[in-house]
Short mmCIF file of N, CA and C in Angstrom, two decimals:
data_model
loop_
_atom_site.label_atom_id
_atom_site.label_comp_id
_atom_site.label_asym_id
_atom_site.label_seq_id
_atom_site.Cartn_x
_atom_site.Cartn_y
_atom_site.Cartn_z
N MET A 1124 0.84 -1.18 0.00
CA MET A 1124 0.00 0.00 0.00
C MET A 1124 0.88 1.24 0.00
N THR A 1125 0.40 2.29 -0.66
CA THR A 1125 1.11 3.55 -0.73
C THR A 1125 1.25 4.14 0.67
N THR A 1126 2.36 4.79 0.92
CA THR A 1126 2.54 5.44 2.21
C THR A 1126 2.64 6.94 2.00
N GLY A 1127 2.58 7.70 3.09
CA GLY A 1127 2.62 9.15 2.99
C GLY A 1127 1.24 9.71 2.70
N GLU A 1128 1.11 10.99 2.97
CA GLU A 1128 -0.18 11.64 2.78
C GLU A 1128 -0.34 12.10 1.33
N PRO A 1129 -1.47 11.83 0.72
CA PRO A 1129 -1.71 12.32 -0.64
C PRO A 1129 -1.65 13.85 -0.68
N THR A 1130 -1.10 14.38 -1.75
CA THR A 1130 -0.96 15.83 -1.89
C THR A 1130 -1.78 16.38 -3.04
N THR A 1131 -2.45 15.51 -3.76
CA THR A 1131 -3.31 15.95 -4.87
C THR A 1131 -4.67 15.27 -4.74
N ARG A 1132 -5.63 15.81 -5.42
CA ARG A 1132 -6.98 15.23 -5.40
C ARG A 1132 -6.97 13.82 -6.00
N ASP A 1133 -6.28 13.68 -7.13
CA ASP A 1133 -6.19 12.34 -7.74
C ASP A 1133 -5.47 11.38 -6.81
N GLY A 1134 -4.45 11.88 -6.13
CA GLY A 1134 -3.73 11.04 -5.18
C GLY A 1134 -4.62 10.60 -4.03
N LEU A 1135 -5.48 11.51 -3.56
CA LEU A 1135 -6.41 11.15 -2.49
C LEU A 1135 -7.39 10.08 -2.95
N LEU A 1136 -7.93 10.23 -4.15
CA LEU A 1136 -8.88 9.23 -4.65
C LEU A 1136 -8.22 7.87 -4.81
N ALA A 1137 -7.01 7.85 -5.34
CA ALA A 1137 -6.31 6.58 -5.53
C ALA A 1137 -5.99 5.93 -4.19
N ARG A 1138 -5.53 6.74 -3.24
CA ARG A 1138 -5.17 6.20 -1.93
C ARG A 1138 -6.41 5.72 -1.19
N ALA A 1139 -7.52 6.46 -1.31
CA ALA A 1139 -8.76 6.07 -0.64
C ALA A 1139 -9.26 4.73 -1.18
N ALA A 1140 -9.23 4.56 -2.49
CA ALA A 1140 -9.68 3.29 -3.09
C ALA A 1140 -8.76 2.15 -2.66
N GLU A 1141 -7.48 2.43 -2.60
CA GLU A 1141 -6.51 1.41 -2.17
C GLU A 1141 -6.75 1.04 -0.70
N TYR A 1142 -6.97 2.06 0.12
CA TYR A 1142 -7.24 1.83 1.54
C TYR A 1142 -8.54 1.04 1.73
N ALA A 1143 -9.57 1.41 0.97
CA ALA A 1143 -10.88 0.76 1.10
C ALA A 1143 -10.78 -0.75 0.91
N ALA A 1144 -9.89 -1.17 0.03
CA ALA A 1144 -9.73 -2.60 -0.23
C ALA A 1144 -9.17 -3.35 0.97
N THR A 1145 -8.60 -2.64 1.94
CA THR A 1145 -8.03 -3.28 3.13
C THR A 1145 -9.00 -3.33 4.30
N VAL A 1146 -10.12 -2.64 4.19
CA VAL A 1146 -11.09 -2.57 5.29
C VAL A 1146 -11.91 -3.87 5.31
N PRO A 1147 -12.01 -4.51 6.47
CA PRO A 1147 -12.71 -5.80 6.56
C PRO A 1147 -14.24 -5.65 6.55
N ILE A 1148 -14.76 -5.41 5.36
CA ILE A 1148 -16.21 -5.25 5.19
C ILE A 1148 -16.61 -6.02 3.93
N ASP A 1149 -17.75 -6.70 4.00
CA ASP A 1149 -18.22 -7.51 2.88
C ASP A 1149 -18.83 -6.59 1.82
N LEU A 1150 -17.93 -6.01 1.02
CA LEU A 1150 -18.32 -4.99 0.05
C LEU A 1150 -17.43 -5.14 -1.17
N ASP A 1151 -18.00 -5.08 -2.34
CA ASP A 1151 -17.22 -5.15 -3.57
C ASP A 1151 -16.68 -3.76 -3.87
N VAL A 1152 -15.54 -3.41 -3.26
CA VAL A 1152 -14.98 -2.06 -3.39
C VAL A 1152 -14.54 -1.77 -4.82
N ALA A 1153 -14.24 -2.78 -5.60
CA ALA A 1153 -13.84 -2.56 -7.00
C ALA A 1153 -14.99 -1.96 -7.81
N GLN A 1154 -16.22 -2.14 -7.34
CA GLN A 1154 -17.38 -1.61 -8.04
C GLN A 1154 -17.69 -0.16 -7.67
N LEU A 1155 -17.00 0.38 -6.67
CA LEU A 1155 -17.27 1.74 -6.23
C LEU A 1155 -16.64 2.76 -7.17
N GLU A 1156 -17.33 3.86 -7.34
CA GLU A 1156 -16.77 5.03 -8.02
C GLU A 1156 -16.29 5.97 -6.93
N TRP A 1157 -15.29 6.78 -7.23
CA TRP A 1157 -14.73 7.73 -6.27
C TRP A 1157 -14.71 9.11 -6.89
N ALA A 1158 -15.05 10.13 -6.10
CA ALA A 1158 -15.08 11.50 -6.60
C ALA A 1158 -14.67 12.46 -5.49
N ILE A 1159 -14.30 13.66 -5.88
CA ILE A 1159 -13.93 14.73 -4.95
C ILE A 1159 -15.00 15.81 -4.99
N SER A 1160 -15.35 16.34 -3.84
CA SER A 1160 -16.23 17.50 -3.76
C SER A 1160 -15.40 18.72 -3.39
N GLU A 1161 -15.58 19.78 -4.14
CA GLU A 1161 -14.94 21.06 -3.83
C GLU A 1161 -15.93 22.00 -3.14
N ARG A 1162 -17.21 21.64 -3.14
CA ARG A 1162 -18.25 22.53 -2.65
C ARG A 1162 -18.68 22.28 -1.21
N ALA A 1163 -18.58 21.06 -0.75
CA ALA A 1163 -19.12 20.72 0.58
C ALA A 1163 -18.45 21.56 1.66
N ARG A 1164 -19.22 22.03 2.59
CA ARG A 1164 -18.71 22.83 3.70
C ARG A 1164 -18.97 22.18 5.05
N ARG A 1165 -19.90 21.24 5.08
CA ARG A 1165 -20.25 20.61 6.35
C ARG A 1165 -19.86 19.16 6.44
N ARG A 1166 -19.86 18.47 5.34
CA ARG A 1166 -19.63 17.03 5.40
C ARG A 1166 -18.29 16.66 4.79
N ALA A 1167 -17.62 15.75 5.44
CA ALA A 1167 -16.30 15.31 4.99
C ALA A 1167 -16.41 14.32 3.84
N GLY A 1168 -17.55 13.68 3.72
CA GLY A 1168 -17.77 12.73 2.64
C GLY A 1168 -19.24 12.39 2.53
N CYS A 1169 -19.59 11.74 1.45
CA CYS A 1169 -20.95 11.23 1.31
C CYS A 1169 -20.91 10.05 0.35
N CYS A 1170 -21.97 9.30 0.37
CA CYS A 1170 -22.07 8.13 -0.49
C CYS A 1170 -23.36 8.27 -1.29
N ARG A 1171 -23.23 8.29 -2.61
CA ARG A 1171 -24.39 8.46 -3.48
C ARG A 1171 -24.72 7.13 -4.15
N TYR A 1172 -26.01 6.88 -4.25
CA TYR A 1172 -26.48 5.62 -4.83
C TYR A 1172 -27.48 5.91 -5.94
N ASP A 1173 -27.25 5.35 -7.10
CA ASP A 1173 -28.20 5.44 -8.21
C ASP A 1173 -28.96 4.12 -8.25
N ALA A 1174 -30.20 4.15 -7.81
CA ALA A 1174 -30.99 2.93 -7.71
C ALA A 1174 -31.24 2.29 -9.08
N ASP A 1175 -31.30 3.10 -10.13
CA ASP A 1175 -31.55 2.55 -11.46
C ASP A 1175 -30.36 1.74 -11.98
N SER A 1176 -29.16 2.27 -11.79
CA SER A 1176 -27.97 1.59 -12.32
C SER A 1176 -27.25 0.75 -11.27
N GLY A 1177 -27.54 1.02 -9.99
CA GLY A 1177 -26.83 0.34 -8.91
C GLY A 1177 -25.47 0.94 -8.63
N GLU A 1178 -25.12 2.03 -9.33
CA GLU A 1178 -23.82 2.66 -9.14
C GLU A 1178 -23.73 3.36 -7.79
N ILE A 1179 -22.61 3.13 -7.12
CA ILE A 1179 -22.36 3.75 -5.82
C ILE A 1179 -21.10 4.60 -5.96
N THR A 1180 -21.21 5.86 -5.55
CA THR A 1180 -20.07 6.78 -5.63
C THR A 1180 -19.77 7.30 -4.24
N VAL A 1181 -18.53 7.12 -3.82
CA VAL A 1181 -18.06 7.71 -2.56
C VAL A 1181 -17.45 9.06 -2.91
N VAL A 1182 -18.00 10.12 -2.34
CA VAL A 1182 -17.53 11.47 -2.61
C VAL A 1182 -16.79 11.96 -1.37
N LEU A 1183 -15.55 12.35 -1.55
CA LEU A 1183 -14.71 12.83 -0.46
C LEU A 1183 -14.48 14.32 -0.63
N THR A 1184 -14.47 15.04 0.48
CA THR A 1184 -14.31 16.49 0.44
C THR A 1184 -12.84 16.85 0.64
N TRP A 1185 -12.29 17.50 -0.37
CA TRP A 1185 -10.87 17.85 -0.36
C TRP A 1185 -10.51 18.72 0.84
N ASP A 1186 -11.32 19.75 1.14
CA ASP A 1186 -11.02 20.64 2.26
C ASP A 1186 -11.03 19.90 3.59
N ALA A 1187 -11.92 18.93 3.73
CA ALA A 1187 -11.96 18.13 4.97
C ALA A 1187 -10.67 17.32 5.10
N TYR A 1188 -10.26 16.70 4.01
CA TYR A 1188 -9.01 15.94 4.04
C TYR A 1188 -7.84 16.84 4.43
N ARG A 1189 -7.79 18.04 3.85
CA ARG A 1189 -6.69 18.97 4.16
C ARG A 1189 -6.71 19.38 5.63
N GLU A 1190 -7.89 19.52 6.19
CA GLU A 1190 -8.02 19.90 7.60
C GLU A 1190 -7.68 18.73 8.51
N PHE A 1191 -8.15 17.53 8.19
CA PHE A 1191 -7.98 16.37 9.07
C PHE A 1191 -6.62 15.71 8.94
N GLY A 1192 -6.09 15.62 7.72
CA GLY A 1192 -4.92 14.80 7.48
C GLY A 1192 -5.34 13.35 7.26
N TRP A 1193 -4.44 12.56 6.70
CA TRP A 1193 -4.77 11.18 6.32
C TRP A 1193 -5.21 10.33 7.51
N ASP A 1194 -4.47 10.40 8.62
CA ASP A 1194 -4.75 9.51 9.75
C ASP A 1194 -6.18 9.67 10.29
N GLU A 1195 -6.69 10.87 10.31
CA GLU A 1195 -8.08 11.07 10.75
C GLU A 1195 -9.06 10.82 9.61
N PHE A 1196 -8.66 11.16 8.40
CA PHE A 1196 -9.58 11.06 7.27
C PHE A 1196 -9.96 9.62 6.94
N VAL A 1197 -9.14 8.66 7.31
CA VAL A 1197 -9.52 7.26 7.05
C VAL A 1197 -10.82 6.91 7.78
N GLY A 1198 -11.11 7.59 8.88
CA GLY A 1198 -12.40 7.38 9.55
C GLY A 1198 -13.56 7.77 8.66
N THR A 1199 -13.40 8.86 7.92
CA THR A 1199 -14.43 9.28 6.96
C THR A 1199 -14.60 8.21 5.88
N ILE A 1200 -13.50 7.69 5.38
CA ILE A 1200 -13.57 6.65 4.35
C ILE A 1200 -14.31 5.42 4.89
N ARG A 1201 -13.97 5.01 6.09
CA ARG A 1201 -14.64 3.85 6.69
C ARG A 1201 -16.14 4.12 6.86
N HIS A 1202 -16.47 5.30 7.31
CA HIS A 1202 -17.88 5.70 7.49
C HIS A 1202 -18.63 5.57 6.16
N GLU A 1203 -18.04 6.10 5.10
CA GLU A 1203 -18.71 6.05 3.80
C GLU A 1203 -18.78 4.63 3.25
N LEU A 1204 -17.81 3.80 3.62
CA LEU A 1204 -17.87 2.39 3.20
C LEU A 1204 -19.05 1.67 3.83
N VAL A 1205 -19.41 2.05 5.05
CA VAL A 1205 -20.60 1.45 5.67
C VAL A 1205 -21.85 1.83 4.87
N HIS A 1206 -21.92 3.09 4.45
CA HIS A 1206 -23.06 3.48 3.60
C HIS A 1206 -23.05 2.68 2.30
N ALA A 1207 -21.88 2.55 1.69
CA ALA A 1207 -21.77 1.79 0.43
C ALA A 1207 -22.21 0.34 0.64
N TRP A 1208 -21.80 -0.25 1.76
CA TRP A 1208 -22.20 -1.62 2.08
C TRP A 1208 -23.72 -1.73 2.17
N GLU A 1209 -24.34 -0.76 2.87
CA GLU A 1209 -25.80 -0.78 2.99
C GLU A 1209 -26.46 -0.65 1.61
N PHE A 1210 -25.94 0.25 0.78
CA PHE A 1210 -26.52 0.40 -0.55
C PHE A 1210 -26.38 -0.88 -1.37
N GLN A 1211 -25.19 -1.51 -1.32
CA GLN A 1211 -24.99 -2.75 -2.08
C GLN A 1211 -25.89 -3.87 -1.58
N ARG A 1212 -26.07 -3.95 -0.28
CA ARG A 1212 -26.82 -5.06 0.31
C ARG A 1212 -28.33 -4.82 0.34
N PHE A 1213 -28.74 -3.58 0.66
CA PHE A 1213 -30.14 -3.32 0.96
C PHE A 1213 -30.80 -2.27 0.05
N GLY A 1214 -30.01 -1.60 -0.78
CA GLY A 1214 -30.56 -0.58 -1.66
C GLY A 1214 -30.95 0.70 -0.97
N GLU A 1215 -30.54 0.85 0.27
CA GLU A 1215 -30.81 2.06 1.04
C GLU A 1215 -29.77 2.18 2.13
N SER A 1216 -29.63 3.40 2.66
CA SER A 1216 -28.67 3.61 3.74
C SER A 1216 -29.12 4.77 4.60
N GLY A 1217 -28.75 4.72 5.85
CA GLY A 1217 -29.06 5.79 6.79
C GLY A 1217 -28.12 5.69 7.97
N HIS A 1218 -28.51 6.27 9.08
CA HIS A 1218 -27.70 6.19 10.30
C HIS A 1218 -28.47 5.46 11.40
N GLY A 1219 -29.14 4.39 11.02
CA GLY A 1219 -29.93 3.61 11.97
C GLY A 1219 -29.11 2.55 12.67
N ASP A 1220 -29.80 1.65 13.35
CA ASP A 1220 -29.14 0.59 14.13
C ASP A 1220 -28.23 -0.29 13.27
N ARG A 1221 -28.69 -0.65 12.08
CA ARG A 1221 -27.88 -1.49 11.20
C ARG A 1221 -26.56 -0.79 10.86
N PHE A 1222 -26.66 0.50 10.54
CA PHE A 1222 -25.46 1.28 10.23
C PHE A 1222 -24.51 1.28 11.43
N TYR A 1223 -25.06 1.56 12.62
CA TYR A 1223 -24.22 1.65 13.82
C TYR A 1223 -23.54 0.32 14.14
N ARG A 1224 -24.25 -0.76 13.98
CA ARG A 1224 -23.64 -2.08 14.25
C ARG A 1224 -22.48 -2.34 13.29
N LYS A 1225 -22.70 -2.07 12.01
CA LYS A 1225 -21.63 -2.31 11.03
C LYS A 1225 -20.48 -1.33 11.25
N ALA A 1226 -20.78 -0.09 11.56
CA ALA A 1226 -19.72 0.90 11.81
C ALA A 1226 -18.86 0.47 13.00
N ASP A 1227 -19.51 0.01 14.06
CA ASP A 1227 -18.76 -0.48 15.23
C ASP A 1227 -17.87 -1.65 14.85
N GLY A 1228 -18.36 -2.51 13.98
CA GLY A 1228 -17.61 -3.70 13.58
C GLY A 1228 -16.35 -3.41 12.79
N ILE A 1229 -16.30 -2.25 12.13
CA ILE A 1229 -15.09 -1.91 11.36
C ILE A 1229 -14.40 -0.66 11.91
N ASP A 1230 -14.77 -0.28 13.13
CA ASP A 1230 -14.17 0.88 13.79
C ASP A 1230 -14.32 2.16 12.97
N ALA A 1231 -15.53 2.35 12.44
CA ALA A 1231 -15.84 3.57 11.70
C ALA A 1231 -16.58 4.53 12.62
N PRO A 1232 -16.27 5.81 12.55
CA PRO A 1232 -17.01 6.76 13.39
C PRO A 1232 -18.47 6.84 12.94
N ARG A 1233 -19.34 7.05 13.88
CA ARG A 1233 -20.76 7.18 13.54
C ARG A 1233 -21.02 8.52 12.87
N HIS A 1234 -20.26 9.51 13.23
CA HIS A 1234 -20.36 10.84 12.63
C HIS A 1234 -18.95 11.37 12.45
N CYS A 1235 -18.75 12.17 11.45
CA CYS A 1235 -17.45 12.80 11.22
C CYS A 1235 -17.56 14.25 11.68
N ARG A 1236 -16.54 14.72 12.35
CA ARG A 1236 -16.59 16.09 12.87
C ARG A 1236 -16.59 17.10 11.73
N SER A 1237 -17.08 18.28 12.03
CA SER A 1237 -17.11 19.35 11.05
C SER A 1237 -15.68 19.83 10.80
N PHE A 1238 -15.41 20.24 9.60
CA PHE A 1238 -14.07 20.72 9.27
C PHE A 1238 -14.04 22.22 9.02
N THR A 1239 -15.18 22.88 9.08
CA THR A 1239 -15.24 24.34 8.97
C THR A 1239 -16.20 24.86 10.02
N ASP A 1240 -16.03 26.10 10.37
CA ASP A 1240 -16.95 26.75 11.29
C ASP A 1240 -18.13 27.29 10.51
N GLY A 1241 -19.31 27.18 11.09
CA GLY A 1241 -20.49 27.74 10.45
C GLY A 1241 -20.41 29.26 10.46
N ARG A 1242 -20.99 29.89 9.48
CA ARG A 1242 -20.96 31.35 9.44
C ARG A 1242 -22.05 31.96 10.31
N LEU A 1243 -22.97 31.11 10.75
CA LEU A 1243 -24.08 31.56 11.58
C LEU A 1243 -24.16 30.67 12.81
N GLU A 1244 -24.75 31.20 13.87
CA GLU A 1244 -25.03 30.35 15.03
C GLU A 1244 -26.34 30.78 15.66
N LEU A 1245 -27.01 29.81 16.23
CA LEU A 1245 -28.23 30.06 16.99
C LEU A 1245 -27.79 30.18 18.44
N VAL A 1246 -28.22 31.24 19.11
CA VAL A 1246 -27.77 31.51 20.48
C VAL A 1246 -28.98 31.60 21.40
N CYS A 1247 -29.04 30.73 22.38
CA CYS A 1247 -30.14 30.74 23.34
C CYS A 1247 -30.13 32.05 24.12
N THR A 1248 -31.32 32.59 24.38
CA THR A 1248 -31.42 33.85 25.12
C THR A 1248 -31.40 33.64 26.64
N ASP A 1249 -31.50 32.41 27.10
CA ASP A 1249 -31.42 32.12 28.53
C ASP A 1249 -29.95 32.18 28.95
N GLU A 1250 -29.63 33.07 29.85
CA GLU A 1250 -28.22 33.28 30.24
C GLU A 1250 -27.59 32.05 30.89
N HIS A 1251 -28.40 31.10 31.34
CA HIS A 1251 -27.86 29.89 31.98
C HIS A 1251 -27.72 28.72 31.01
N CYS A 1252 -28.07 28.95 29.76
CA CYS A 1252 -28.02 27.89 28.75
C CYS A 1252 -26.87 28.17 27.77
N ASP A 1253 -26.10 27.15 27.44
CA ASP A 1253 -24.97 27.36 26.53
C ASP A 1253 -25.19 26.73 25.15
N TRP A 1254 -26.44 26.53 24.77
CA TRP A 1254 -26.79 25.98 23.46
C TRP A 1254 -26.41 26.98 22.37
N ARG A 1255 -25.55 26.57 21.42
CA ARG A 1255 -25.09 27.46 20.35
C ARG A 1255 -24.76 26.65 19.08
N PRO A 1256 -25.72 25.99 18.49
CA PRO A 1256 -25.41 25.22 17.27
C PRO A 1256 -25.04 26.14 16.11
N GLU A 1257 -24.08 25.70 15.33
CA GLU A 1257 -23.64 26.46 14.17
C GLU A 1257 -24.50 26.10 12.96
N ARG A 1258 -24.58 27.04 12.05
CA ARG A 1258 -25.28 26.82 10.78
C ARG A 1258 -24.39 27.35 9.66
N HIS A 1259 -24.34 26.61 8.58
CA HIS A 1259 -23.57 27.03 7.42
C HIS A 1259 -24.44 27.73 6.39
N ARG A 1260 -25.72 27.44 6.42
CA ARG A 1260 -26.65 27.97 5.43
C ARG A 1260 -27.84 28.64 6.10
N ALA A 1261 -28.53 29.44 5.31
CA ALA A 1261 -29.70 30.15 5.80
C ALA A 1261 -30.93 29.23 5.75
N SER A 1262 -30.99 28.29 6.67
CA SER A 1262 -32.12 27.37 6.78
C SER A 1262 -33.32 28.12 7.35
N LYS A 1263 -34.45 27.46 7.39
CA LYS A 1263 -35.66 28.11 7.90
C LYS A 1263 -35.49 28.61 9.34
N PRO A 1264 -34.86 27.87 10.26
CA PRO A 1264 -34.67 28.42 11.60
C PRO A 1264 -33.77 29.67 11.63
N VAL A 1265 -32.94 29.85 10.60
CA VAL A 1265 -32.11 31.06 10.48
C VAL A 1265 -32.94 32.19 9.89
N ARG A 1266 -33.70 31.90 8.84
CA ARG A 1266 -34.49 32.92 8.15
C ARG A 1266 -35.72 33.34 8.94
N GLN A 1267 -36.29 32.42 9.71
CA GLN A 1267 -37.54 32.69 10.42
C GLN A 1267 -37.47 32.20 11.87
N PRO A 1268 -36.56 32.76 12.65
CA PRO A 1268 -36.41 32.25 14.02
C PRO A 1268 -37.65 32.48 14.89
N ASP A 1269 -38.54 33.36 14.45
CA ASP A 1269 -39.76 33.62 15.22
C ASP A 1269 -40.90 32.69 14.83
N ALA A 1270 -40.65 31.71 13.97
CA ALA A 1270 -41.71 30.80 13.50
C ALA A 1270 -41.80 29.57 14.39
N ALA A 1271 -42.01 29.78 15.67
CA ALA A 1271 -42.22 28.70 16.65
C ALA A 1271 -40.99 27.83 16.86
N TYR A 1272 -39.80 28.31 16.51
CA TYR A 1272 -38.58 27.57 16.81
C TYR A 1272 -38.10 27.98 18.20
N GLN A 1273 -37.36 27.09 18.83
CA GLN A 1273 -36.87 27.38 20.18
C GLN A 1273 -35.55 26.68 20.42
N CYS A 1274 -34.91 27.03 21.53
CA CYS A 1274 -33.64 26.42 21.94
C CYS A 1274 -33.81 24.91 22.02
N GLY A 1275 -32.83 24.19 21.49
CA GLY A 1275 -32.88 22.74 21.50
C GLY A 1275 -32.60 22.12 22.85
N ASP A 1276 -32.09 22.91 23.80
CA ASP A 1276 -31.82 22.37 25.14
C ASP A 1276 -32.89 22.75 26.15
N CYS A 1277 -33.19 24.06 26.25
CA CYS A 1277 -34.08 24.49 27.33
C CYS A 1277 -35.44 24.99 26.86
N GLY A 1278 -35.62 25.17 25.55
CA GLY A 1278 -36.91 25.61 25.04
C GLY A 1278 -37.11 27.11 25.00
N SER A 1279 -36.11 27.90 25.39
CA SER A 1279 -36.23 29.36 25.34
C SER A 1279 -36.15 29.86 23.90
N GLU A 1280 -36.40 31.15 23.73
CA GLU A 1280 -36.19 31.76 22.42
C GLU A 1280 -34.69 31.79 22.12
N TYR A 1281 -34.36 32.01 20.88
CA TYR A 1281 -32.96 32.16 20.51
C TYR A 1281 -32.83 33.32 19.53
N VAL A 1282 -31.61 33.81 19.39
CA VAL A 1282 -31.29 34.79 18.36
C VAL A 1282 -30.33 34.11 17.39
N VAL A 1283 -30.31 34.61 16.18
CA VAL A 1283 -29.36 34.14 15.18
C VAL A 1283 -28.25 35.17 15.11
N ARG A 1284 -27.01 34.69 15.08
CA ARG A 1284 -25.86 35.60 15.01
C ARG A 1284 -25.02 35.27 13.79
N HIS A 1285 -24.74 36.30 13.00
CA HIS A 1285 -23.80 36.17 11.89
C HIS A 1285 -22.42 36.30 12.52
N ARG A 1286 -21.63 35.25 12.47
CA ARG A 1286 -20.40 35.18 13.26
C ARG A 1286 -19.36 36.21 12.87
N THR A 1287 -19.21 36.51 11.59
CA THR A 1287 -18.18 37.46 11.17
C THR A 1287 -18.53 38.88 11.57
N SER A 1288 -19.77 39.29 11.34
CA SER A 1288 -20.16 40.67 11.60
C SER A 1288 -20.65 40.89 13.03
N GLY A 1289 -21.13 39.82 13.67
CA GLY A 1289 -21.72 39.96 15.00
C GLY A 1289 -23.17 40.39 14.97
N ARG A 1290 -23.70 40.67 13.79
CA ARG A 1290 -25.10 41.10 13.65
C ARG A 1290 -26.03 39.98 14.10
N THR A 1291 -27.09 40.34 14.83
CA THR A 1291 -28.05 39.35 15.32
C THR A 1291 -29.46 39.73 14.89
N TRP A 1292 -30.35 38.74 14.88
CA TRP A 1292 -31.76 38.97 14.60
C TRP A 1292 -32.59 37.88 15.25
N ARG A 1293 -33.87 38.23 15.46
CA ARG A 1293 -34.79 37.32 16.13
C ARG A 1293 -36.08 37.12 15.33
N THR A 1294 -36.17 37.79 14.19
CA THR A 1294 -37.39 37.72 13.37
C THR A 1294 -37.03 37.54 11.90
N ALA A 1295 -38.05 37.21 11.11
CA ALA A 1295 -37.85 37.09 9.66
C ALA A 1295 -37.47 38.45 9.06
N ASP A 1296 -38.09 39.52 9.56
CA ASP A 1296 -37.72 40.87 9.08
C ASP A 1296 -36.29 41.20 9.45
N GLY A 1297 -35.88 40.80 10.64
CA GLY A 1297 -34.50 41.03 11.06
C GLY A 1297 -33.51 40.30 10.16
N TYR A 1298 -33.87 39.09 9.77
CA TYR A 1298 -33.03 38.34 8.83
C TYR A 1298 -32.89 39.10 7.52
N GLU A 1299 -34.01 39.57 6.97
CA GLU A 1299 -33.97 40.30 5.70
C GLU A 1299 -33.12 41.55 5.81
N ARG A 1300 -33.25 42.29 6.91
CA ARG A 1300 -32.44 43.50 7.11
C ARG A 1300 -30.96 43.15 7.21
N ALA A 1301 -30.64 42.10 7.95
CA ALA A 1301 -29.23 41.70 8.10
C ALA A 1301 -28.66 41.26 6.75
N ARG A 1302 -29.41 40.49 6.02
CA ARG A 1302 -28.95 40.00 4.71
C ARG A 1302 -28.68 41.18 3.77
N GLU A 1303 -29.59 42.14 3.77
CA GLU A 1303 -29.42 43.32 2.91
C GLU A 1303 -28.23 44.16 3.36
N ALA A 1304 -28.09 44.36 4.66
CA ALA A 1304 -26.99 45.18 5.18
C ALA A 1304 -25.63 44.54 4.92
N LEU A 1305 -25.56 43.22 5.01
CA LEU A 1305 -24.28 42.53 4.82
C LEU A 1305 -23.91 42.37 3.35
N GLY A 1306 -24.88 42.34 2.48
CA GLY A 1306 -24.60 42.26 1.04
C GLY A 1306 -23.64 41.13 0.70
N ASP A 1307 -22.54 41.47 0.05
CA ASP A 1307 -21.55 40.48 -0.37
C ASP A 1307 -20.81 39.84 0.80
N ASP A 1308 -20.89 40.46 1.97
CA ASP A 1308 -20.22 39.90 3.16
C ASP A 1308 -21.07 38.85 3.86
N TRP A 1309 -22.23 38.55 3.29
CA TRP A 1309 -23.11 37.55 3.88
C TRP A 1309 -22.36 36.25 4.02
#
C-alpha cells in the first residue's frame, strides 16, 4: 500500500480506493466510483447511490481531508464504506441501528466532525443555557427564528448571530435587514 499523505486530489482518490480494499467489510470495493467535492462545507464525505444503475459513488471532500490529514480522514472513508455496504446489500442507507452495528464492527465513526466553522449560530437567550449550534446555510430556523422555533436544550427563544459581523436577529424581518446590510459579506 502507498505510504505518505496524498498531496493531490487524484492522489487522495487513488489512496482512498486502495485503503478501502483493506477494510474488513463484505463490500465489492472494486465496483465503487470515487469523486472529490470542492463545494461541501459541512460534510467530509458522502455516499451516493443510483438505484436505477446500482452505481455507488463515494464522494470525499478535499477541504476536509486537508483539515484532518490522512490519519483522521480514514475514519471518513470507513464511514462512507458502511453506507456503500448498505446500498450494495439493501438498496438504502441511513444512520440507523444497522449502520451503527456495522460501523462499530469496522471501527468507523458514527459521525465525522465538522471541518469548517459555520458562518451563523443560533444563540439561546437564557443566560444559563450554553446551546449554540452552528449553521452554514440560511435554513428556515435562520431565516424565520420567530416561527415557533426554540432552543434545542431548554426551550427558550434564541437569536441568530452572523459570526463574522456579530449582527443578530430574532425575526424574519431582522433576517432580511441583516442580509441586505451585509450584502456580499453575507
